[in-house]
Coordinates of C-alpha atoms and ligand atoms in Angstrom, one line a residue:
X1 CA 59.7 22.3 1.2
X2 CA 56.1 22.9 -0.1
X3 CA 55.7 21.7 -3.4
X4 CA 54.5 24.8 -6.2
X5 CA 50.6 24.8 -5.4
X6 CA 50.2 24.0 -9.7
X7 CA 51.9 20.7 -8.5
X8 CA 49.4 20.1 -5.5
X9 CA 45.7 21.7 -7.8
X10 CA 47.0 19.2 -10.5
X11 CA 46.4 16.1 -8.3
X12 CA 43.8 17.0 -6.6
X13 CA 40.5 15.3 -7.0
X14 CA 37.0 16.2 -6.9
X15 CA 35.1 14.3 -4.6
X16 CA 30.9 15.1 -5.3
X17 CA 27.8 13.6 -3.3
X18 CA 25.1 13.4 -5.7
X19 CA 21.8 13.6 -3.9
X20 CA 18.3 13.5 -5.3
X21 CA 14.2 13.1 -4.3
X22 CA 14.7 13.5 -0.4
X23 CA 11.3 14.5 -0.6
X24 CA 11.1 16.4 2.6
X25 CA 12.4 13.5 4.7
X26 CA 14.7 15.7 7.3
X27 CA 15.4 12.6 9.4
X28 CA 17.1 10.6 5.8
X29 CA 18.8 13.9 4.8
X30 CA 20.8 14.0 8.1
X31 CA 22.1 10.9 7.4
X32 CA 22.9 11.0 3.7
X33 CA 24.7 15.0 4.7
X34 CA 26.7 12.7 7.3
X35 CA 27.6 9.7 5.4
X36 CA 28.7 12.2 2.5
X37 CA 31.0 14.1 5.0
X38 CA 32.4 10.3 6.4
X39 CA 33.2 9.9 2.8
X40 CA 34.8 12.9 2.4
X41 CA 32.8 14.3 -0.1
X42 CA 33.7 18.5 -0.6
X43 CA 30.7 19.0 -2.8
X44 CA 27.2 18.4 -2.4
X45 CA 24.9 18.4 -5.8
X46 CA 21.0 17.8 -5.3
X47 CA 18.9 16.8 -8.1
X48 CA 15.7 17.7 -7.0
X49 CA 12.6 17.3 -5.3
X50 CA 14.0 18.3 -1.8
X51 CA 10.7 18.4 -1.0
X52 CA 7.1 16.5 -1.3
X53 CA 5.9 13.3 0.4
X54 CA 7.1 14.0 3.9
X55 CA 7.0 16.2 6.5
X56 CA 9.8 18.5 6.8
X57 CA 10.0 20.5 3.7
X58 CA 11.3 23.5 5.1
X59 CA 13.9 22.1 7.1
X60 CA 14.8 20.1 4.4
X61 CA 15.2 23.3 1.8
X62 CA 17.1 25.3 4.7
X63 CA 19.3 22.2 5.1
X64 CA 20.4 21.3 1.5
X65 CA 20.5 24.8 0.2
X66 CA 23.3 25.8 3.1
X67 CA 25.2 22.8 1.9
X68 CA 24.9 22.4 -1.9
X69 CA 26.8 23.5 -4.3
X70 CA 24.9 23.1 -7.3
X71 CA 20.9 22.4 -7.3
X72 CA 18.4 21.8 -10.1
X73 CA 14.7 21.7 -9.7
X74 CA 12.3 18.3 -9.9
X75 CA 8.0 18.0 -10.4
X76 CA 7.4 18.7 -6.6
X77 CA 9.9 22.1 -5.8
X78 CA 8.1 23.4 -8.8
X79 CA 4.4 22.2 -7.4
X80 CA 5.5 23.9 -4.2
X81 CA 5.7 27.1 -5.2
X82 CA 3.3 26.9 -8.5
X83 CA -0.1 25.9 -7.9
X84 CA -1.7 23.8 -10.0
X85 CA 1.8 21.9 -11.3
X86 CA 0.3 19.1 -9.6
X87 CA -2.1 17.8 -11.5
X88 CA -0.6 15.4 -13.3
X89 CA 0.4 13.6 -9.8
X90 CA -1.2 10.4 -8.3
X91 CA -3.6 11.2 -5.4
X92 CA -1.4 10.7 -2.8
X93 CA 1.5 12.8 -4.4
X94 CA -1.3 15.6 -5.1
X95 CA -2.8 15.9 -1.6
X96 CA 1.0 15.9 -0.4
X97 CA 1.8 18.5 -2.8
X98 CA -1.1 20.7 -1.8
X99 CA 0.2 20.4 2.1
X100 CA 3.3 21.2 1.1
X101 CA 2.8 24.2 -0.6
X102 CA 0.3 25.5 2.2
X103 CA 3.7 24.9 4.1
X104 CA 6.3 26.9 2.5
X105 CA 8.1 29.4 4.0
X106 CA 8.9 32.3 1.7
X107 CA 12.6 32.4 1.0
X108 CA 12.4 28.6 1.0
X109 CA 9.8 29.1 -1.4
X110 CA 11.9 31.4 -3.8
X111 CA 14.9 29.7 -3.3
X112 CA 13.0 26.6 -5.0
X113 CA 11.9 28.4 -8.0
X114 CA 15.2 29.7 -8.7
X115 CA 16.8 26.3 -9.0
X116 CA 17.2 26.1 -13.2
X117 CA 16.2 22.5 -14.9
X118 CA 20.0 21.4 -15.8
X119 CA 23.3 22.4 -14.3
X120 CA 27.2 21.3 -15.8
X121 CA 30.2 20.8 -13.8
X122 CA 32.9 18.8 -14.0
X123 CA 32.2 17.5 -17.5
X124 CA 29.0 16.2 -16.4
X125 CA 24.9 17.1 -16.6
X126 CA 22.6 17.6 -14.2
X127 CA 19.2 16.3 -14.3
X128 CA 15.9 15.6 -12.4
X129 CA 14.4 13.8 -15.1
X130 CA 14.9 12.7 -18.2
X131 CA 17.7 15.2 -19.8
X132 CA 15.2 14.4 -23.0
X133 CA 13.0 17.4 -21.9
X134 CA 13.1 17.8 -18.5
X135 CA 10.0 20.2 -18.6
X136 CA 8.2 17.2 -19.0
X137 CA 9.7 14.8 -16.4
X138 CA 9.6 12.2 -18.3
X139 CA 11.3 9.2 -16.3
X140 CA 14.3 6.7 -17.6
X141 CA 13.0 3.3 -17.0
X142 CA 13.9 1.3 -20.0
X143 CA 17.1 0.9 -22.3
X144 CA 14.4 2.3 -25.3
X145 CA 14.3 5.7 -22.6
X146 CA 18.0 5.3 -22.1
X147 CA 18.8 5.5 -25.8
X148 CA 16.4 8.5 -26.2
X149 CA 18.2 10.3 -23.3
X150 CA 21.8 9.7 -24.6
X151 CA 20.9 11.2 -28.0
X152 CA 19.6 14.6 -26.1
X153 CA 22.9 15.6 -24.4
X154 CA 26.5 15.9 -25.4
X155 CA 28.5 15.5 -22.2
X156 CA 30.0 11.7 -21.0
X157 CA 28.2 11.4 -18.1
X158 CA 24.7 12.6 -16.8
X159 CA 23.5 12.2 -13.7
X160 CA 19.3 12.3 -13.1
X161 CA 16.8 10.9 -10.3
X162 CA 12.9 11.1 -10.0
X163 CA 12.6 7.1 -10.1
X164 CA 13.8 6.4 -7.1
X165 CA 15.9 3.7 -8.0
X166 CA 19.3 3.7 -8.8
X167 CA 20.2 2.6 -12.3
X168 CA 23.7 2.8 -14.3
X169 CA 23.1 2.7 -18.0
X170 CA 26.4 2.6 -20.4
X171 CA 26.3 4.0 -24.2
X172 CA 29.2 2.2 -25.8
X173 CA 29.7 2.3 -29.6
X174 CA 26.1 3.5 -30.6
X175 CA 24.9 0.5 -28.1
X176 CA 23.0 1.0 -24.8
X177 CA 22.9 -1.4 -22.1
X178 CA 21.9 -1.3 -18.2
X179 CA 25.4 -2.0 -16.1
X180 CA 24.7 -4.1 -12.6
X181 CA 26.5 -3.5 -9.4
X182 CA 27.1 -0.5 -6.8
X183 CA 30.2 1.1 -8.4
X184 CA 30.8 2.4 -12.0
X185 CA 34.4 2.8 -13.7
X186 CA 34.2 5.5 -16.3
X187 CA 35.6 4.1 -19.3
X188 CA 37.4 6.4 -22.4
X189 CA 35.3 7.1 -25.0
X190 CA 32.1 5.7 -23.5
X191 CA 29.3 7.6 -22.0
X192 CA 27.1 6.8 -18.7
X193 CA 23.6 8.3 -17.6
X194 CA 23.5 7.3 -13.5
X195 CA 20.2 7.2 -11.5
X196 CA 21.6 8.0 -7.7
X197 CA 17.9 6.8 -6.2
X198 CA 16.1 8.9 -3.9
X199 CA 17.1 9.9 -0.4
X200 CA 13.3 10.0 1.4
X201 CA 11.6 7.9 -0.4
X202 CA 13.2 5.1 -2.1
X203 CA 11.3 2.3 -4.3
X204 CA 13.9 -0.5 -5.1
X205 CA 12.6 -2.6 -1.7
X206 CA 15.9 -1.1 0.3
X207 CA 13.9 1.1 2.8
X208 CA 18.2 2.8 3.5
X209 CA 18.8 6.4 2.0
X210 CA 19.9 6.4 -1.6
X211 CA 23.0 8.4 -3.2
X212 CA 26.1 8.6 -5.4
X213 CA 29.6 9.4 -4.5
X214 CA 31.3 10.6 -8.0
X215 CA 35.7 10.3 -7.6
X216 CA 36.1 12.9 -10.5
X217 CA 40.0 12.0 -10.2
X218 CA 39.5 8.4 -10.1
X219 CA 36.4 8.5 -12.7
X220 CA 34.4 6.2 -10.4
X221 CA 30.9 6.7 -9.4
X222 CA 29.7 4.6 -6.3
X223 CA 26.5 4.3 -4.9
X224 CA 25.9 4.6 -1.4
X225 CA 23.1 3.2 0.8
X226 CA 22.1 4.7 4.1
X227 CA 20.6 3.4 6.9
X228 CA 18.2 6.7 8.8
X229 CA 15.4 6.5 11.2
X230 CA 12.7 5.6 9.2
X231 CA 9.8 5.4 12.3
X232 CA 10.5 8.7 13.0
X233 CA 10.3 9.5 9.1
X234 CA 6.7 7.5 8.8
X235 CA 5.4 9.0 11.9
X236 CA 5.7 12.6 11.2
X237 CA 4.0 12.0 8.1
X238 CA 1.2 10.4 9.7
X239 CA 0.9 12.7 12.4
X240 CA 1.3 15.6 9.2
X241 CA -2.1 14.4 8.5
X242 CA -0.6 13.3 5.2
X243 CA -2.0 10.0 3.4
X244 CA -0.2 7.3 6.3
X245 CA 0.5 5.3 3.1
X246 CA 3.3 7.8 2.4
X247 CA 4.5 7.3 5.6
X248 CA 4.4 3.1 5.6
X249 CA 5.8 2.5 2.2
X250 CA 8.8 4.1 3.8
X251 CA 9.4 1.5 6.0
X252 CA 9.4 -1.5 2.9
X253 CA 11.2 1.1 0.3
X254 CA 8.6 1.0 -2.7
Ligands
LIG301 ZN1 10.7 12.3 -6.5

């Protein structure tokens, strides 16, 4: 006998991959979809800058956007479709920037300037940046920028990116500290900000595809590393005529 579906939605669990900065790295993106899927992961959240950097930024939109459920926007989707949002980039992120948006296809284009700047589900927030202002994508590097963050938003948990390096930080009786390890237990009455790293580009000297795998039954947040084709990554890029430097520093992750 089937049990009452109230009976089967009660135990059901949320299973969401967290993806953010894939910076228009189609060949990363294919393997992060597919490790999500191995996981089982129903949902797919992206917290921006699906594009930028890399070669492939309108396979990369058309890519995400059929598979996400939820998407907020980060510095290069808005420098895409707004010129002039780039100049407060390095040199190298500008000149990519300015390929990029000579690039964009129009829905691709619109469907980037739609994304909002913060999202909620599940109890949690959405961020590219610091949730502090995210206008101003500011980054969260320190415990000092950790603290900041925690006091800007409500919810227990907050997930952001743009650093490129995945970071737990834990806010536990008015104190903030950084936690180590892959895999986060959400504790009662605690609250947790999560950096998932960056798919395309990431800076923590693992070269693999970054992202978070968030168990909203079992409250546990893991995160995932990827190995992709990174050659073929780095020589599109070069070919792209974009700096080669954006291309190599794939290869070392930094
Ligand atoms: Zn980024």
């Amino acid at each position: 006998m089937r049990p009452p579906d109230r009976w089967t939605s009660a135990r059901r669990t949320e299973l969401r991959a967290i993806l953010s900065d894939i910076h228009s790295n189609l060949e990363a993106l294919l393997a992060v979809l597919e490790a999500a899927d191995g996981g089982g992961a129903s949902l797919v959240t992206c917290l921006g800058d699906v594009v930028g950097y890399g070669a492939n930024p309108n396979e990369a939109v058309d890519l995400l956007s059929g598979r996400s459920d939820l998407a907020v926007m980060g510095n290069h989707d808005r420098a895409a479709f707004e010129p002039g949002a780039e100049s407060g980039m390095n040199d190298w992120a500008r000149t990519a920037a300015e390929w990029t948006r000579a690039q964009m296809g129009e829905d691709e284009a619109a469907y980037l300037s739609d994304l909002p700047l913060t999202a909620r589900s599940t109890g949690a927030l959405f961020v590219h940046s610091s949730p502090e202002s995210p206008e101003r994508w500011s980054y969260v590097l320190t415990l000092d920028d950790a603290r900041r963050a925690f006091s800007s938003f409500r919810e227990p948990l907050c997930f952001i990116g743009h650093s490129h390096t995945p970071a737990f930080f834990e806010e536990a009786n008015e104190q903030v500290r950084a936690l180590d390890g892959d895999t986060l237990e959400l504790r009662a009455g605690r609250r947790y900000m999560v950096n998932v790293g960056s798919v395309g580009q990431p800076r923590d000297g693992d070269p693999r595809a970054s992202f978070a795998l968030f168990d909203s039954g079992s409250r546990r947040v893991k995160i995932v590393r990827v190995a992709y084709d990174v050659e073929t990554a780095r020589e599109k890029i070069i070919s792209a005529g974009l700096p080669r430097e954006l291309g190599d520093r794939l290869l070392e992750g930094h």
